[in-house]
mmCIF file of C-alpha atoms in Angstrom:
data_model
loop_
_atom_site.group_PDB
_atom_site.id
_atom_site.type_symbol
_atom_site.label_atom_id
_atom_site.label_comp_id
_atom_site.label_asym_id
_atom_site.label_seq_id
_atom_site.Cartn_x
_atom_site.Cartn_y
_atom_site.Cartn_z
ATOM 1 C CA MET Z 149 -36.531 -96.023 -39.318
ATOM 2 C CA ILE Z 150 -39.742 -96.854 -37.493
ATOM 3 C CA LYS Z 151 -40.936 -100.310 -36.471
ATOM 4 C CA LEU Z 152 -44.587 -100.701 -35.538
ATOM 5 C CA VAL Z 153 -46.832 -103.666 -34.713
ATOM 6 C CA LEU Z 154 -50.573 -103.374 -35.416
ATOM 7 C CA ASN Z 155 -53.468 -105.785 -35.242
ATOM 8 C CA LEU Z 156 -54.133 -107.461 -38.575
ATOM 9 C CA GLU Z 157 -57.336 -105.577 -39.413
ATOM 10 C CA LYS Z 158 -55.769 -102.119 -38.978
ATOM 11 C CA ALA Z 159 -52.533 -103.274 -40.597
ATOM 12 C CA ASN Z 160 -54.335 -104.458 -43.733
ATOM 13 C CA ARG Z 161 -56.270 -101.194 -44.044
ATOM 14 C CA LEU Z 162 -53.087 -99.191 -43.530
ATOM 15 C CA ASP Z 163 -51.091 -101.270 -46.000
ATOM 16 C CA SER Z 164 -53.726 -101.053 -48.738
ATOM 17 C CA LYS Z 165 -54.161 -97.289 -48.231
ATOM 18 C CA LEU Z 166 -50.392 -96.753 -48.453
ATOM 19 C CA GLN Z 167 -50.154 -98.780 -51.656
ATOM 20 C CA GLU Z 168 -53.284 -97.453 -53.388
ATOM 21 C CA GLU Z 169 -53.135 -93.766 -52.506
ATOM 22 C CA HIS Z 170 -49.415 -93.146 -52.028
ATOM 23 C CA GLN Z 171 -47.722 -95.959 -53.992
ATOM 24 C CA VAL Z 172 -45.653 -96.833 -50.915
ATOM 25 C CA ASP Z 173 -44.759 -100.497 -50.529
ATOM 26 C CA LEU Z 174 -43.271 -101.242 -47.099
ATOM 27 C CA THR Z 175 -41.667 -104.294 -45.575
ATOM 28 C CA THR Z 176 -44.178 -106.155 -43.414
ATOM 29 C CA ARG Z 177 -43.982 -109.375 -41.419
ATOM 30 C CA GLN Z 178 -46.743 -111.466 -39.901
ATOM 31 C CA MET Z 179 -46.351 -111.604 -36.102
ATOM 32 C CA GLY Z 180 -48.406 -114.461 -34.726
ATOM 33 C CA GLU Z 181 -51.973 -114.961 -35.868
ATOM 34 C CA ASP Z 182 -53.344 -111.464 -35.537
ATOM 35 C CA GLU Z 183 -50.507 -108.922 -35.714
ATOM 36 C CA MET Z 184 -48.318 -107.425 -38.406
ATOM 37 C CA LEU Z 185 -44.951 -105.673 -38.096
ATOM 38 C CA PHE Z 186 -44.268 -102.640 -40.303
ATOM 39 C CA ILE Z 187 -40.697 -101.566 -40.992
ATOM 40 C CA ILE Z 188 -40.701 -97.996 -42.285
ATOM 41 C CA PRO Z 189 -37.573 -96.473 -43.841
ATOM 42 C CA SER Z 190 -36.817 -92.822 -43.039
ATOM 43 C CA GLU Z 191 -37.921 -91.493 -46.444
ATOM 44 C CA TYR Z 192 -41.494 -92.762 -45.883
ATOM 45 C CA GLU Z 193 -41.895 -91.829 -42.208
ATOM 46 C CA GLN Z 194 -43.943 -88.663 -42.780
ATOM 47 C CA VAL Z 195 -46.341 -90.288 -45.257
ATOM 48 C CA PHE Z 196 -46.650 -93.371 -43.061
ATOM 49 C CA LEU Z 197 -47.480 -91.383 -39.916
ATOM 50 C CA ARG Z 198 -50.053 -89.255 -41.749
ATOM 51 C CA VAL Z 199 -51.811 -92.319 -43.216
ATOM 52 C CA LEU Z 200 -51.598 -94.138 -39.865
ATOM 53 C CA ASN Z 201 -53.356 -91.171 -38.229
ATOM 54 C CA GLU Z 202 -56.076 -91.293 -40.882
ATOM 55 C CA VAL Z 203 -56.640 -95.024 -40.385
ATOM 56 C CA LEU Z 204 -56.748 -94.751 -36.593
ATOM 57 C CA GLU Z 205 -58.912 -91.619 -36.567
ATOM 58 C CA GLN Z 206 -61.474 -93.135 -38.908
ATOM 59 C CA GLU Z 207 -62.601 -95.447 -36.145
ATOM 60 C CA LEU Z 208 -62.388 -93.100 -33.190
ATOM 61 C CA PRO Z 209 -65.410 -90.854 -32.772
ATOM 62 C CA LEU Z 210 -65.337 -87.560 -30.917
ATOM 63 C CA TRP Z 211 -67.912 -86.977 -28.189
ATOM 64 C CA PHE Z 212 -69.152 -83.406 -27.838
ATOM 65 C CA ASN Z 213 -71.268 -81.993 -25.028
ATOM 66 C CA THR Z 214 -74.251 -80.224 -26.561
ATOM 67 C CA TYR Z 215 -77.221 -78.453 -25.030
ATOM 68 C CA TYR Z 216 -79.197 -81.697 -25.442
ATOM 69 C CA GLY Z 217 -76.646 -84.218 -24.151
ATOM 70 C CA ASN Z 218 -73.586 -85.881 -25.651
ATOM 71 C CA ARG Z 219 -73.214 -86.235 -29.417
ATOM 72 C CA LYS Z 220 -70.924 -88.700 -31.194
ATOM 73 C CA VAL Z 221 -69.279 -87.360 -34.355
ATOM 74 C CA TYR Z 222 -66.557 -88.790 -36.570
ATOM 75 C CA PRO Z 223 -63.781 -86.304 -37.450
ATOM 76 C CA SER Z 224 -64.100 -87.079 -41.152
ATOM 77 C CA ASP Z 225 -67.748 -85.884 -41.041
ATOM 78 C CA LEU Z 226 -66.850 -82.390 -39.812
ATOM 79 C CA LEU Z 227 -66.283 -79.423 -42.142
ATOM 80 C CA TYR Z 228 -65.507 -76.683 -39.632
ATOM 81 C CA PHE Z 229 -66.214 -75.173 -36.206
ATOM 82 C CA GLU Z 230 -67.406 -71.600 -35.811
ATOM 83 C CA VAL Z 231 -68.395 -69.192 -33.050
ATOM 84 C CA GLN Z 232 -71.723 -67.508 -33.850
ATOM 85 C CA SER Z 233 -73.011 -64.902 -31.382
ATOM 86 C CA GLY Z 234 -70.910 -66.423 -28.599
ATOM 87 C CA ILE Z 235 -72.055 -69.996 -29.265
ATOM 88 C CA THR Z 236 -69.682 -72.555 -30.767
ATOM 89 C CA VAL Z 237 -71.167 -74.744 -33.486
ATOM 90 C CA PHE Z 238 -69.805 -77.411 -35.781
ATOM 91 C CA VAL Z 239 -70.928 -77.876 -39.351
ATOM 92 C CA ASN Z 240 -70.964 -81.455 -40.626
ATOM 93 C CA GLU Z 241 -70.803 -82.753 -44.185
ATOM 94 C CA PHE Z 242 -74.595 -82.487 -44.454
ATOM 95 C CA TYR Z 243 -74.225 -78.722 -43.729
ATOM 96 C CA LYS Z 244 -76.110 -79.139 -40.459
ATOM 97 C CA GLU Z 245 -75.022 -76.911 -37.580
ATOM 98 C CA THR Z 246 -74.914 -78.276 -34.033
ATOM 99 C CA ALA Z 247 -74.249 -76.078 -30.986
ATOM 100 C CA ILE Z 248 -71.634 -77.477 -28.597
ATOM 101 C CA LEU Z 249 -70.444 -76.475 -25.131
ATOM 102 C CA TYR Z 250 -66.776 -75.778 -25.934
ATOM 103 C CA THR Z 251 -64.667 -72.742 -26.716
ATOM 104 C CA LEU Z 252 -62.466 -72.719 -29.803
ATOM 105 C CA ALA Z 253 -59.404 -72.821 -27.530
ATOM 106 C CA GLU Z 254 -60.693 -76.044 -25.940
ATOM 107 C CA LEU Z 255 -61.400 -77.481 -29.386
ATOM 108 C CA GLU Z 256 -57.908 -76.578 -30.602
ATOM 109 C CA GLU Z 257 -56.448 -78.564 -27.727
ATOM 110 C CA MET Z 258 -58.855 -81.465 -28.276
ATOM 111 C CA LEU Z 259 -58.244 -81.630 -32.035
ATOM 112 C CA GLY Z 260 -54.508 -80.904 -31.939
ATOM 113 C CA ASP Z 261 -53.407 -84.256 -33.365
ATOM 114 C CA LEU Z 262 -56.154 -84.420 -35.967
ATOM 115 C CA TRP Z 263 -56.301 -82.595 -39.292
ATOM 116 C CA PHE Z 264 -57.981 -79.439 -37.953
ATOM 117 C CA GLU Z 265 -56.474 -75.951 -37.833
ATOM 118 C CA ARG Z 266 -57.585 -72.535 -36.580
ATOM 119 C CA ILE Z 267 -57.877 -70.061 -39.458
ATOM 120 C CA ASN Z 268 -59.181 -66.927 -37.712
ATOM 121 C CA LYS Z 269 -60.603 -65.762 -34.384
ATOM 122 C CA SER Z 270 -63.893 -67.559 -34.904
ATOM 123 C CA GLN Z 271 -63.221 -70.656 -37.045
ATOM 124 C CA ILE Z 272 -61.368 -73.987 -37.067
ATOM 125 C CA VAL Z 273 -61.347 -75.870 -40.375
ATOM 126 C CA ASN Z 274 -60.971 -79.536 -41.318
ATOM 127 C CA LEU Z 275 -57.933 -79.532 -43.632
ATOM 128 C CA LYS Z 276 -59.183 -82.663 -45.395
ATOM 129 C CA LYS Z 277 -62.348 -80.868 -46.545
ATOM 130 C CA ILE Z 278 -60.530 -78.059 -48.393
ATOM 131 C CA THR Z 279 -61.011 -78.347 -52.150
ATOM 132 C CA TYR Z 280 -59.466 -75.068 -53.291
ATOM 133 C CA ILE Z 281 -57.133 -72.383 -51.907
ATOM 134 C CA ARG Z 282 -57.096 -68.891 -53.412
ATOM 135 C CA PRO Z 283 -54.850 -65.989 -52.356
ATOM 136 C CA LEU Z 284 -56.600 -62.704 -51.527
ATOM 137 C CA LEU Z 285 -55.340 -59.169 -50.969
ATOM 138 C CA ASN Z 286 -53.675 -58.190 -47.685
ATOM 139 C CA SER Z 287 -51.985 -61.588 -47.190
ATOM 140 C CA LYS Z 288 -55.239 -63.460 -46.669
ATOM 141 C CA ILE Z 289 -56.334 -66.754 -48.202
ATOM 142 C CA GLU Z 290 -59.805 -67.908 -49.203
ATOM 143 C CA LEU Z 291 -60.577 -71.580 -48.663
ATOM 144 C CA THR Z 292 -63.298 -73.400 -50.536
ATOM 145 C CA LEU Z 293 -64.604 -76.456 -48.712
ATOM 146 C CA THR Z 294 -66.720 -79.355 -49.860
ATOM 147 C CA GLY Z 295 -70.142 -77.977 -50.797
ATOM 148 C CA ASP Z 296 -68.659 -74.671 -52.051
ATOM 149 C CA ILE Z 297 -68.415 -73.183 -48.543
ATOM 150 C CA LYS Z 298 -65.947 -70.289 -48.448
ATOM 151 C CA LEU Z 299 -63.876 -69.370 -45.369
ATOM 152 C CA GLU Z 300 -61.005 -66.901 -44.905
ATOM 153 C CA VAL Z 301 -57.607 -67.479 -43.332
ATOM 154 C CA ASN Z 302 -56.583 -64.222 -41.623
ATOM 155 C CA ARG Z 303 -53.027 -62.890 -41.779
ATOM 156 C CA SER Z 304 -52.217 -63.669 -38.159
ATOM 157 C CA TYR Z 305 -53.148 -67.351 -38.659
ATOM 158 C CA LEU Z 306 -51.541 -67.746 -42.094
ATOM 159 C CA ARG Z 307 -48.130 -69.068 -41.010
ATOM 160 C CA ALA Z 308 -49.626 -71.689 -38.667
ATOM 161 C CA PHE Z 309 -52.142 -72.677 -41.365
ATOM 162 C CA LYS Z 310 -49.416 -73.248 -43.987
ATOM 163 C CA LYS Z 311 -47.368 -75.242 -41.487
ATOM 164 C CA ALA Z 312 -50.404 -77.393 -40.633
ATOM 165 C CA LEU Z 313 -51.060 -78.057 -44.335
ATOM 166 C CA ASN Z 314 -47.510 -79.355 -44.706
ATOM 167 C CA GLU Z 315 -47.465 -81.409 -41.510
ATOM 168 C CA LYS Z 316 -51.020 -82.697 -41.215
ATOM 169 C CA GLY Z 317 -51.880 -82.863 -44.878
ATOM 170 C CA GLY Z 318 -54.825 -81.477 -46.702
ATOM 171 C CA VAL Z 319 -55.872 -80.331 -50.154
#
């Protein structure tokens, strides 16, 4: 069992998202004027934590160092990161590429708690933007993202990718 107190605004968003998208109705109690207590039974812990992450991450932008200064980006706007000719870029939901001053290893560490996962030597994908998964030969998987973008999960990243899908959510 988990007990958690949130401010009323976040609590209301979380509660409505749990009810509408996951049909989970939890015990809540008003705590003072601007806080709400959630009591989460064990069977709903995983769903609750995933939705809580989504609600909290929606408001928190990421700041990336680019060649032109700092750029604010919301995680939900990102499709994937890719290394092209030694330069790391991210592709947003408008299919615009922006070069950033990070390695994929640094991004993996930065995005560890979010819904991003490394799928091969040169790409990190946003699990929430995957619309279709298709098995390929040689134990590879083809991902189709929003906008019909196709990426491949290589064999050596397959186990971690499947684990991330189960733990962080996606498709």
